[in-house]
Tab-separated table of C-alpha atoms in Angstrom:
chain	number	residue	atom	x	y	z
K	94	UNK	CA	22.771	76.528	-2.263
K	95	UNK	CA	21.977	78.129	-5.703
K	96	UNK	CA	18.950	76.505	-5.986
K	97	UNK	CA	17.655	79.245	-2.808
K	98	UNK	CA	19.323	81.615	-4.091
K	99	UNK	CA	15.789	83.684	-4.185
K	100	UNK	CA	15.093	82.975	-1.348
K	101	UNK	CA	15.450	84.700	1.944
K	102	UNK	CA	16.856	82.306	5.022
K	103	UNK	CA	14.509	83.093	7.203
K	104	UNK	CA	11.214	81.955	4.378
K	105	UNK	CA	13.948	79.150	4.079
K	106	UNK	CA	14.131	77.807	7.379
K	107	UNK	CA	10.553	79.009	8.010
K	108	UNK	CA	9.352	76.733	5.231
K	109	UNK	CA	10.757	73.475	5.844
K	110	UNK	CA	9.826	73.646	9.458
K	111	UNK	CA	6.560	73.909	8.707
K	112	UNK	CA	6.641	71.071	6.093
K	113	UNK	CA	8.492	68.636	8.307
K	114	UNK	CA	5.663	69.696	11.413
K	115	UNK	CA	2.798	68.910	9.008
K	116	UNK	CA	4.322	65.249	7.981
K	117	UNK	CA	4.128	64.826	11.042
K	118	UNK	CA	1.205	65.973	12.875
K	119	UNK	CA	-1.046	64.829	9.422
K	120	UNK	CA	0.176	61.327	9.395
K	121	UNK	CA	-0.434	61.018	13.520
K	122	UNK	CA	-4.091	61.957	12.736
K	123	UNK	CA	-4.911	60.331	9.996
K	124	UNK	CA	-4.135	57.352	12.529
K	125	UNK	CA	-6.551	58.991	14.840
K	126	UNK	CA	-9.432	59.498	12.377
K	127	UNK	CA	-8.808	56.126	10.491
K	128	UNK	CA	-9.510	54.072	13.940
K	129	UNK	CA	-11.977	56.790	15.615
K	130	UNK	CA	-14.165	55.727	12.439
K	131	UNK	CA	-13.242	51.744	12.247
K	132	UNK	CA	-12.672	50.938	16.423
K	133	UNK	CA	-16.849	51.805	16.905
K	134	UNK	CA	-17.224	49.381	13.679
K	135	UNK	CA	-15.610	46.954	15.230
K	136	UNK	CA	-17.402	47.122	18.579
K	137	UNK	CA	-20.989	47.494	16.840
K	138	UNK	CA	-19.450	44.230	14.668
K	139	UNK	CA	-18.703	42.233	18.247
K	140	UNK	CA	-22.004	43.292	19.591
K	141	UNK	CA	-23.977	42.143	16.294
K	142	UNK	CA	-22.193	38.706	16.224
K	143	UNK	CA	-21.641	38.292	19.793
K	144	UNK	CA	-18.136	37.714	19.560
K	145	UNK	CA	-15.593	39.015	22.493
K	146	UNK	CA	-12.607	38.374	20.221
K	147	UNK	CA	-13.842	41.035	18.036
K	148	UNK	CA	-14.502	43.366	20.929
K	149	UNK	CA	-10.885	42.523	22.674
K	150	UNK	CA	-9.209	43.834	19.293
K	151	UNK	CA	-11.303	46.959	18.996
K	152	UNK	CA	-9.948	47.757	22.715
K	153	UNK	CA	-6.692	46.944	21.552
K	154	UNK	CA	-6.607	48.835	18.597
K	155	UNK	CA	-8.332	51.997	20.828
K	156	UNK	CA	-4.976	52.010	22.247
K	157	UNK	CA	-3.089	53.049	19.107
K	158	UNK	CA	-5.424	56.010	18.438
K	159	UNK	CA	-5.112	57.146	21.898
K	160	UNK	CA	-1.216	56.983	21.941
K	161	UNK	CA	-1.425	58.511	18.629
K	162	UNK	CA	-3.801	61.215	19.549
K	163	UNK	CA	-1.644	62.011	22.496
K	164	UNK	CA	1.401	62.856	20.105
K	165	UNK	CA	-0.486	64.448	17.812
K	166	UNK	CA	-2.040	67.454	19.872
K	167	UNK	CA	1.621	67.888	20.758
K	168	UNK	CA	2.971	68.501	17.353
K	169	UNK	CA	-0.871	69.998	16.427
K	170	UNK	CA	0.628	72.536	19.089
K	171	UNK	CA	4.002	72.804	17.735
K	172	UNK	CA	2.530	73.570	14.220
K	173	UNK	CA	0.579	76.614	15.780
K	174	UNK	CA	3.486	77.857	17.187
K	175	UNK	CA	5.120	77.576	14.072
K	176	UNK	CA	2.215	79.470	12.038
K	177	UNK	CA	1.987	82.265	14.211
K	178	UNK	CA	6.098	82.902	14.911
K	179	UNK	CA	7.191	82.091	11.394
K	180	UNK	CA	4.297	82.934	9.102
K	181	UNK	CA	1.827	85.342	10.981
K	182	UNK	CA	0.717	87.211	7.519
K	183	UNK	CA	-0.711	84.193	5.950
K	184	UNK	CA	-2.156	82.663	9.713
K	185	UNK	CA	-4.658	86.580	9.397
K	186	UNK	CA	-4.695	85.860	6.022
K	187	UNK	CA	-6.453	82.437	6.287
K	188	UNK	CA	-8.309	83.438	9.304
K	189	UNK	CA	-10.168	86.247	7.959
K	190	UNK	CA	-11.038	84.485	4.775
K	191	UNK	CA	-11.616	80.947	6.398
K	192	UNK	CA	-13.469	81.737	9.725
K	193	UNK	CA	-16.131	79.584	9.155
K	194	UNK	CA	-14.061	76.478	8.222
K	195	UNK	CA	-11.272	76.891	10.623
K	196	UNK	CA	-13.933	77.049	13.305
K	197	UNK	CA	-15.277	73.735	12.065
K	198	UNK	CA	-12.195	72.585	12.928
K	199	UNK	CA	-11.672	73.744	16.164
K	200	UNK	CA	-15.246	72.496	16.703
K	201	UNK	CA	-13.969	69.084	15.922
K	202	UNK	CA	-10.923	68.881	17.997
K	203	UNK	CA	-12.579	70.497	20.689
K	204	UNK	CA	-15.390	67.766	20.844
K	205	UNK	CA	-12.920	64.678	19.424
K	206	UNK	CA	-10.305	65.210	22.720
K	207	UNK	CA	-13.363	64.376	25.448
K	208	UNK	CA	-15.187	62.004	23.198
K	209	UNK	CA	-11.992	59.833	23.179
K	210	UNK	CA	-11.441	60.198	26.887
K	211	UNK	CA	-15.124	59.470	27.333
K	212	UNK	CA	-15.507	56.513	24.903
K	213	UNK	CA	-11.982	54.177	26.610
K	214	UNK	CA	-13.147	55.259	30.397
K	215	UNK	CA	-17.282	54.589	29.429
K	216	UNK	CA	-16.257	50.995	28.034
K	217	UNK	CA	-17.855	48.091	29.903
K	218	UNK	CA	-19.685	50.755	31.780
K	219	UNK	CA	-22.588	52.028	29.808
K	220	UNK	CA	-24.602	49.987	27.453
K	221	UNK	CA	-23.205	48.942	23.942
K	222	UNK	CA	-25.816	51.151	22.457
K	223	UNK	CA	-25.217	54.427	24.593
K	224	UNK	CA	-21.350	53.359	24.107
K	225	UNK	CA	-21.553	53.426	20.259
K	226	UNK	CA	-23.198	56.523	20.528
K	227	UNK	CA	-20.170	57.682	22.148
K	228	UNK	CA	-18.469	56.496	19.177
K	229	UNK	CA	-20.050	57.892	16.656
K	230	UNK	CA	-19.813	61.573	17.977
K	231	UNK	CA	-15.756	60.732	18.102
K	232	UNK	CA	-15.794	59.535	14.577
K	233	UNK	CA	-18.341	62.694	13.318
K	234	UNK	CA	-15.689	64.701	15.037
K	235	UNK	CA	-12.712	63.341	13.607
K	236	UNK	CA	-14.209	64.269	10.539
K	237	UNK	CA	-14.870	67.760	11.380
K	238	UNK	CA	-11.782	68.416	11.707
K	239	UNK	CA	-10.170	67.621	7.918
K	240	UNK	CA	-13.304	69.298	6.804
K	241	UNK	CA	-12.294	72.536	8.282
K	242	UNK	CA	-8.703	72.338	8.087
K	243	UNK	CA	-8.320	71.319	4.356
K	244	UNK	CA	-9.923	74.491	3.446
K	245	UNK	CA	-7.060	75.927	3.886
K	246	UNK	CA	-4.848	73.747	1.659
K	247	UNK	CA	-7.803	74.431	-1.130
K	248	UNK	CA	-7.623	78.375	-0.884
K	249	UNK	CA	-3.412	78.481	-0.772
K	250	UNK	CA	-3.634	76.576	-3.644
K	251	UNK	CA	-6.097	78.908	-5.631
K	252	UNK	CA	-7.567	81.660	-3.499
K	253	UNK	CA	-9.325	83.047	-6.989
K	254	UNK	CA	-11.062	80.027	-7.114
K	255	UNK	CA	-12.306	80.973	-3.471
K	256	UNK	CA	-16.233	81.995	-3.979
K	257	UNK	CA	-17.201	84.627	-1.613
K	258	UNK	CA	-19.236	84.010	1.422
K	259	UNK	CA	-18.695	82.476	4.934
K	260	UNK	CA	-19.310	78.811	3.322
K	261	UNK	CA	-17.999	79.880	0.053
K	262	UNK	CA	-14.877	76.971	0.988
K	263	UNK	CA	-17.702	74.709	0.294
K	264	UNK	CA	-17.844	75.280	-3.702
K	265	UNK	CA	-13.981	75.591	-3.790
K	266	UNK	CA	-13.518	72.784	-7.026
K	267	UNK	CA	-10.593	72.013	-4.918
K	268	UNK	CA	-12.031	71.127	-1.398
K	269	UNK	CA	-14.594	68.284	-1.839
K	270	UNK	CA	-11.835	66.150	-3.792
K	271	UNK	CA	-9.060	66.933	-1.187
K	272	UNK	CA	-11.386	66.483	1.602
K	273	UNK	CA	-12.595	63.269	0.323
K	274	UNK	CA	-9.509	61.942	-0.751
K	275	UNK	CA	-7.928	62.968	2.999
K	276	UNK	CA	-11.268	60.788	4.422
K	277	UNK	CA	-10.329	58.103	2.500
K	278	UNK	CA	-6.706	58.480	2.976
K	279	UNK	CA	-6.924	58.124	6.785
K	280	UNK	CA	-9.508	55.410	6.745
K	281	UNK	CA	-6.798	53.366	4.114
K	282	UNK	CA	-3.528	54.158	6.216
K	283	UNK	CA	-5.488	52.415	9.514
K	284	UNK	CA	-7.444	49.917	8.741
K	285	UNK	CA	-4.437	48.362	6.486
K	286	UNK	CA	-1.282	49.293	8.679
K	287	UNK	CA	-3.568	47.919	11.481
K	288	UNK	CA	-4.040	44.820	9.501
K	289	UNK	CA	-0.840	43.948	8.974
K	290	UNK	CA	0.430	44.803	12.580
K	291	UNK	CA	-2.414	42.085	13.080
K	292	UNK	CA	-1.361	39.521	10.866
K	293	UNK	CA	2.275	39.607	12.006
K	294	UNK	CA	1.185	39.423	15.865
K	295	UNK	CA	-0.902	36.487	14.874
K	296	UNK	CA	2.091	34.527	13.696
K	297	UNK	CA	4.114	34.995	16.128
K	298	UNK	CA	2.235	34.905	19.477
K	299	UNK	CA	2.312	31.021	20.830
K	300	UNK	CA	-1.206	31.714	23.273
K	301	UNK	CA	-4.475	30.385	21.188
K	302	UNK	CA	-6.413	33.161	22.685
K	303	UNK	CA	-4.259	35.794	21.927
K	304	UNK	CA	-3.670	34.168	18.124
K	305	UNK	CA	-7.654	34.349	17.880
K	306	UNK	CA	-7.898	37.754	19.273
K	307	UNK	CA	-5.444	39.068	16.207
K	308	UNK	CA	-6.238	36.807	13.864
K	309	UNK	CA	-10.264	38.059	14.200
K	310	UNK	CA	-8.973	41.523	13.868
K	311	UNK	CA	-6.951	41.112	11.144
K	312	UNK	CA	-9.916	40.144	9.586
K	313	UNK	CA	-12.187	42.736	9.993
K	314	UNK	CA	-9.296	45.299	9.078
K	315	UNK	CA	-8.303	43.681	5.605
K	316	UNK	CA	-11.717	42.927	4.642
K	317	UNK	CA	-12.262	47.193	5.397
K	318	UNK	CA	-9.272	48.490	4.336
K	319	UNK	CA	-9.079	46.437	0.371
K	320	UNK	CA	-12.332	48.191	-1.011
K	321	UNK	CA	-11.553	51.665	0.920
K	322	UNK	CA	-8.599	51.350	-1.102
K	323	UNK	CA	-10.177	51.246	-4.218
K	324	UNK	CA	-12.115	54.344	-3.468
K	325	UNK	CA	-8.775	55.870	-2.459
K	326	UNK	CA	-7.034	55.560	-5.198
K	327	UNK	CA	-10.055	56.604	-7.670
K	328	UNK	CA	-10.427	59.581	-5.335
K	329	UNK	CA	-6.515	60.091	-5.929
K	330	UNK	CA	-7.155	60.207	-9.671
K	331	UNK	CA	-10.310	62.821	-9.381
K	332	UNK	CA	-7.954	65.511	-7.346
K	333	UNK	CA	-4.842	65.269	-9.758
K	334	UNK	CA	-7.207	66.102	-12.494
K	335	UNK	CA	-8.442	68.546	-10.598
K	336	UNK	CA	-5.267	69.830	-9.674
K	337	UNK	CA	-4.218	70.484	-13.108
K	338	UNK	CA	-7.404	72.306	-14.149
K	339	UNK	CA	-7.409	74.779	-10.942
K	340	UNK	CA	-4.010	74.809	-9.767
K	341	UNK	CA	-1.341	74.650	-13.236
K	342	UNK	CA	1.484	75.704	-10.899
K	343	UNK	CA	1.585	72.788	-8.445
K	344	UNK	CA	0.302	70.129	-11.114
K	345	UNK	CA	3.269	71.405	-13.374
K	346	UNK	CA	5.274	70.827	-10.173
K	347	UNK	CA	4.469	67.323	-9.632
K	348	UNK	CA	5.053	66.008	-12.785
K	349	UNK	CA	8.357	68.079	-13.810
K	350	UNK	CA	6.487	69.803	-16.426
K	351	UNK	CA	9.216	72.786	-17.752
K	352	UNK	CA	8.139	76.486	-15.948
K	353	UNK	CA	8.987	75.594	-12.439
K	354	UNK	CA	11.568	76.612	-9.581
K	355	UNK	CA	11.725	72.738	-8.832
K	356	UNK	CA	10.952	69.485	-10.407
K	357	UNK	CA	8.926	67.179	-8.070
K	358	UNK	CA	8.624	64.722	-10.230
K	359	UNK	CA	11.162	61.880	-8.610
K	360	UNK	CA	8.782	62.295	-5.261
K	361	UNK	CA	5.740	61.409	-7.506
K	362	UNK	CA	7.085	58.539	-9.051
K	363	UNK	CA	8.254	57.686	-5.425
K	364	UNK	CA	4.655	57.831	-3.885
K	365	UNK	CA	3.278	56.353	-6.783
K	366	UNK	CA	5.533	53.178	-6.077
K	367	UNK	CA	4.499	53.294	-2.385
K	368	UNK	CA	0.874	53.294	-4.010
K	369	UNK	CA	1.426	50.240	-5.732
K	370	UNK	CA	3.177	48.686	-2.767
K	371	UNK	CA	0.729	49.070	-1.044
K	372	UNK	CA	-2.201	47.175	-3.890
K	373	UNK	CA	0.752	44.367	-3.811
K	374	UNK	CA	1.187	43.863	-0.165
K	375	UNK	CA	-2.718	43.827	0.966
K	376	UNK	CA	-3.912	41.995	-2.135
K	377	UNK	CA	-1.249	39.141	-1.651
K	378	UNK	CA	-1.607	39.294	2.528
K	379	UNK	CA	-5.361	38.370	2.177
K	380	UNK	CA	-4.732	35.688	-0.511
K	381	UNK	CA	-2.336	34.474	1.435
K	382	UNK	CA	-4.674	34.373	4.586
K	383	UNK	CA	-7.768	33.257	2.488
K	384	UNK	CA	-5.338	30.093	2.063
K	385	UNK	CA	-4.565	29.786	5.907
K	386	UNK	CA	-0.582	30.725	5.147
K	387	UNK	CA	1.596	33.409	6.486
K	388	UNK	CA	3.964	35.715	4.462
K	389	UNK	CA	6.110	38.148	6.598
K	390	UNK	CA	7.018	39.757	3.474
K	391	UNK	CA	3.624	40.626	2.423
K	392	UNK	CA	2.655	41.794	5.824
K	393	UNK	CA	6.000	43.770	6.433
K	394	UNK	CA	6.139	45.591	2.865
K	395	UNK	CA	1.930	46.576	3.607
K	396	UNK	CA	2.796	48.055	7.571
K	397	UNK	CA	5.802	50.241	5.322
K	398	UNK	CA	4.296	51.442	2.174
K	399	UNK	CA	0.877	52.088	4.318
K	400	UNK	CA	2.325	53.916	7.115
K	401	UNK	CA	4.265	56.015	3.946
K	402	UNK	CA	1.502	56.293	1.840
K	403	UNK	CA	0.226	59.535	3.931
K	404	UNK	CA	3.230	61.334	4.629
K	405	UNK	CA	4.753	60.926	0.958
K	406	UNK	CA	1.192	61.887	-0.507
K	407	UNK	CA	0.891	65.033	1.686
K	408	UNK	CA	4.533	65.778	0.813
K	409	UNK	CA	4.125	66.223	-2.581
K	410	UNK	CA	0.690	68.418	-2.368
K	411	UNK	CA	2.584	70.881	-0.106
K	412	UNK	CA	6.220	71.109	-1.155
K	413	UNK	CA	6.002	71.370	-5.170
K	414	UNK	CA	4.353	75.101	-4.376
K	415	UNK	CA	8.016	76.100	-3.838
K	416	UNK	CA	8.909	79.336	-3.920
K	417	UNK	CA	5.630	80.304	-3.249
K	418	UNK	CA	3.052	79.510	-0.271
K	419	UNK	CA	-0.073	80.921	-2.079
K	420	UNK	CA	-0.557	79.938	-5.615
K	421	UNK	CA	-2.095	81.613	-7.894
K	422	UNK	CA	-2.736	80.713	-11.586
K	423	UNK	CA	1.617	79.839	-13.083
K	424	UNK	CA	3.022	82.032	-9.730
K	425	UNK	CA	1.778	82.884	-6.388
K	426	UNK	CA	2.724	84.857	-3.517
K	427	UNK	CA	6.152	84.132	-2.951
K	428	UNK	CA	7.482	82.747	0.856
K	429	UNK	CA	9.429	86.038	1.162
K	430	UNK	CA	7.130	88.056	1.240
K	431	UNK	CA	5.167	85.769	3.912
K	432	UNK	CA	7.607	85.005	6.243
K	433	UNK	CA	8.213	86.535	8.851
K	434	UNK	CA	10.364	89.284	8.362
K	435	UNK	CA	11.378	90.783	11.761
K	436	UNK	CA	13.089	87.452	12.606
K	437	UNK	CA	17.619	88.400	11.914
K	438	UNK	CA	18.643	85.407	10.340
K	439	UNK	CA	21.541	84.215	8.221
K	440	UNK	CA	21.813	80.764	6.243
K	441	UNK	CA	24.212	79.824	8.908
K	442	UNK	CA	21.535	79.673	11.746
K	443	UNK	CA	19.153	78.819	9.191
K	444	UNK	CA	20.800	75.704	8.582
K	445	UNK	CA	21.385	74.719	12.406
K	446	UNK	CA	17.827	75.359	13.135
K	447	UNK	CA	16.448	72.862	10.602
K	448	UNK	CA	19.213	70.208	11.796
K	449	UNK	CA	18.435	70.543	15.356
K	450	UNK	CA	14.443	70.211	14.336
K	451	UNK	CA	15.316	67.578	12.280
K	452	UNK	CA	17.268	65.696	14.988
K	453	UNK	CA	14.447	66.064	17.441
K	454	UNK	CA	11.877	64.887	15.213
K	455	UNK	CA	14.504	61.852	14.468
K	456	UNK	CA	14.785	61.180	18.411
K	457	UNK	CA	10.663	61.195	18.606
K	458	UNK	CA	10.407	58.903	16.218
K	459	UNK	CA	12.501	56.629	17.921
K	460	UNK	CA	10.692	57.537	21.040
K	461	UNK	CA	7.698	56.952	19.251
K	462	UNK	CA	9.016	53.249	17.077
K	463	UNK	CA	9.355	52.630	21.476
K	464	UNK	CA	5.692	53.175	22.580
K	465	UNK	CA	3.913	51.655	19.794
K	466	UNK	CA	5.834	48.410	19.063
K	467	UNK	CA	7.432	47.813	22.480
K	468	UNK	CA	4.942	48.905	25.013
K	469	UNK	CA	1.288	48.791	22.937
């Protein structure tokens, strides 16, 4: 309790809300990105070797991204709310400095939603080539989006390091490393949580055609995910340098560096384990496939440090700029003074807010655990 003792219950509440919707809704599309750029790989893939195996597991991995884009446009919702009821001075805030690149986004989504409804109900109806046309507008979409978006996360972590001018996010030292690193973030979380889903449905299915089916998959998604992962974690490397040159506050943060409302530094070391998980579970799952074995254990700890990797790795950009939601050089603009203010709040309701939200999100996930593993 001391450790808010600053701040207000209402920036409080108002703050982790908006953290725990972001986990959330960033780690459902990264799912949705990942596969809208990998599933058209695939199909091109099946086309070029004439192999239905290959095209069987692109539909079946379609399905995941569609679930997944589903759930996400409900919690993309849910975040909006959020923005615009809790913190409505920094939503005109970013709008009036980031037209440009929040319209990019909006752009994106508004283009990605029909593309993906038009690419599953086109399949097997249209020719390959017109079909991985279709495709490749709902992967250029995708992408859209994290390039407007992530302007954002590059201007509330510096906005002096914002040059002027409707593209000015552009030449932010902050965005092209984020934005990159998010690309390559979402491209690693699916094609290697995919690949060990895969593997594990392989070994345990009993049907020869259905064993082939995964098996060919798995293939194509290991072979894609182990170099994107190298670029991934270089990519990592280039934006905590460059946090630490443009944004001292966060960086300081992160590593537990004295100066700080908060030490983050046990969540690093925790995502940097997850990292290395992650190297440990997909380098030994495709030695161990390159040798025609099968290790659960492999394939298991790669599906849990890969579907972590995002969440944890997003947590600890966004949360270390506690108490304050706009940095700026060792300080910022604190959450008080952001935060809605008109909302009557105690701690008391502050605190049974955040457990009921938390409880919800718990029973989604369940929901969600449900729909992906039982029914896809």
């Amino acid at each position: 309790m001391t450790q808010y003792i600053d701040i207000n219950p209402v920036a409080w509440m108002s703050f982790i809300l908006a953290g725990m919707t972001v986990l959330i809704h960033v780690t459902l599309v990264n799912i949705v990105l990942g596969l809208s750029i990998l599933v058209p790989m695939l199909e091109y893939i099946s086309y070029r070797r004439r192999d239905p195996l290959l095209l069987e597991a692109a539909k079946r991995s379609f399905r995941f991204l569609a679930v997944s884009d589903l759930v996400a446009g409900v919690w993309g919702t849910w975040l909006t709310i959020v923005l615009a009821g809790l913190w409505p001075s920094l939503t005109y805030i970013v709008m009036k400095e980031l037209f440009t690149a929040i319209s990019i986004a909006l752009v994106g989504i508004l283009v990605s939603i029909p593309s993906i409804v038009i690419y599953w109900y086109s399949w097997d109806r249209v020719s390959p080539r017109t079909h991985i046309m279709i495709g490749t507008l709902m992967g250029a979409s995708a992408l859209a989006v994290p390039g407007g978006f992530r302007a954002i996360f590059a201007y509330i972590d510096n906005p002096e390091a914002m040059p002027t001018g409707a593209w000015g996010f552009i030449k932010h030292p902050l965005y092209i490393p984020l934005l990159i690193h998010t690309w390559l973030g979402a491209l690693t979380m699916a094609s290697l949580l995919t690949a060990s889903i895969y593997a594990i449905k392989s070994w345990r299915t009993h049907d020869p055609h259905e064993m082939n089916i995964y098996s060919n998959g798995f293939r194509f998604y290991i072979a894609a995910g182990l170099p994107i992962l190298v670029a991934q974690s270089l990519t990592g490397f280039w934006l905590y340098i460059a946090l630490g040159e443009h944004s001292p506050y966060l960086f300081k943060a992160i590593n537990g560096f004295q100066g700080v409302y908060m030490s983050f530094l046990p969540l690093f070391i925790a995502f940097l384990v997850t990292i290395a998980a992650i190297w440990v579970g997909a380098i030994s799952l495709y030695i161990v496939s390159r040798r025609g074995g099968r290790s659960y254990l492999s394939a298991y700890t790669l599906a849990l440090s890969s579907a972590l990797g995002v969440p944890l790795g997003e947590a600890l950009h966004d949360a270390p700029r506690i108490p304050y939601m706009v940095l700026i050089g060792d300080g910022g603009i604190h959450v008080n003074a952001l935060a809605n203010s008109l909302i009557p709040l105690t701690w008391d309701l502050a605190y049974v807010a955040v457990g009921i939200s938390a409880s919800i999100m718990a029973i989604f996930f369940a929901l969600l655990y449900t729909i992906y593993i039982k029914k896809i």
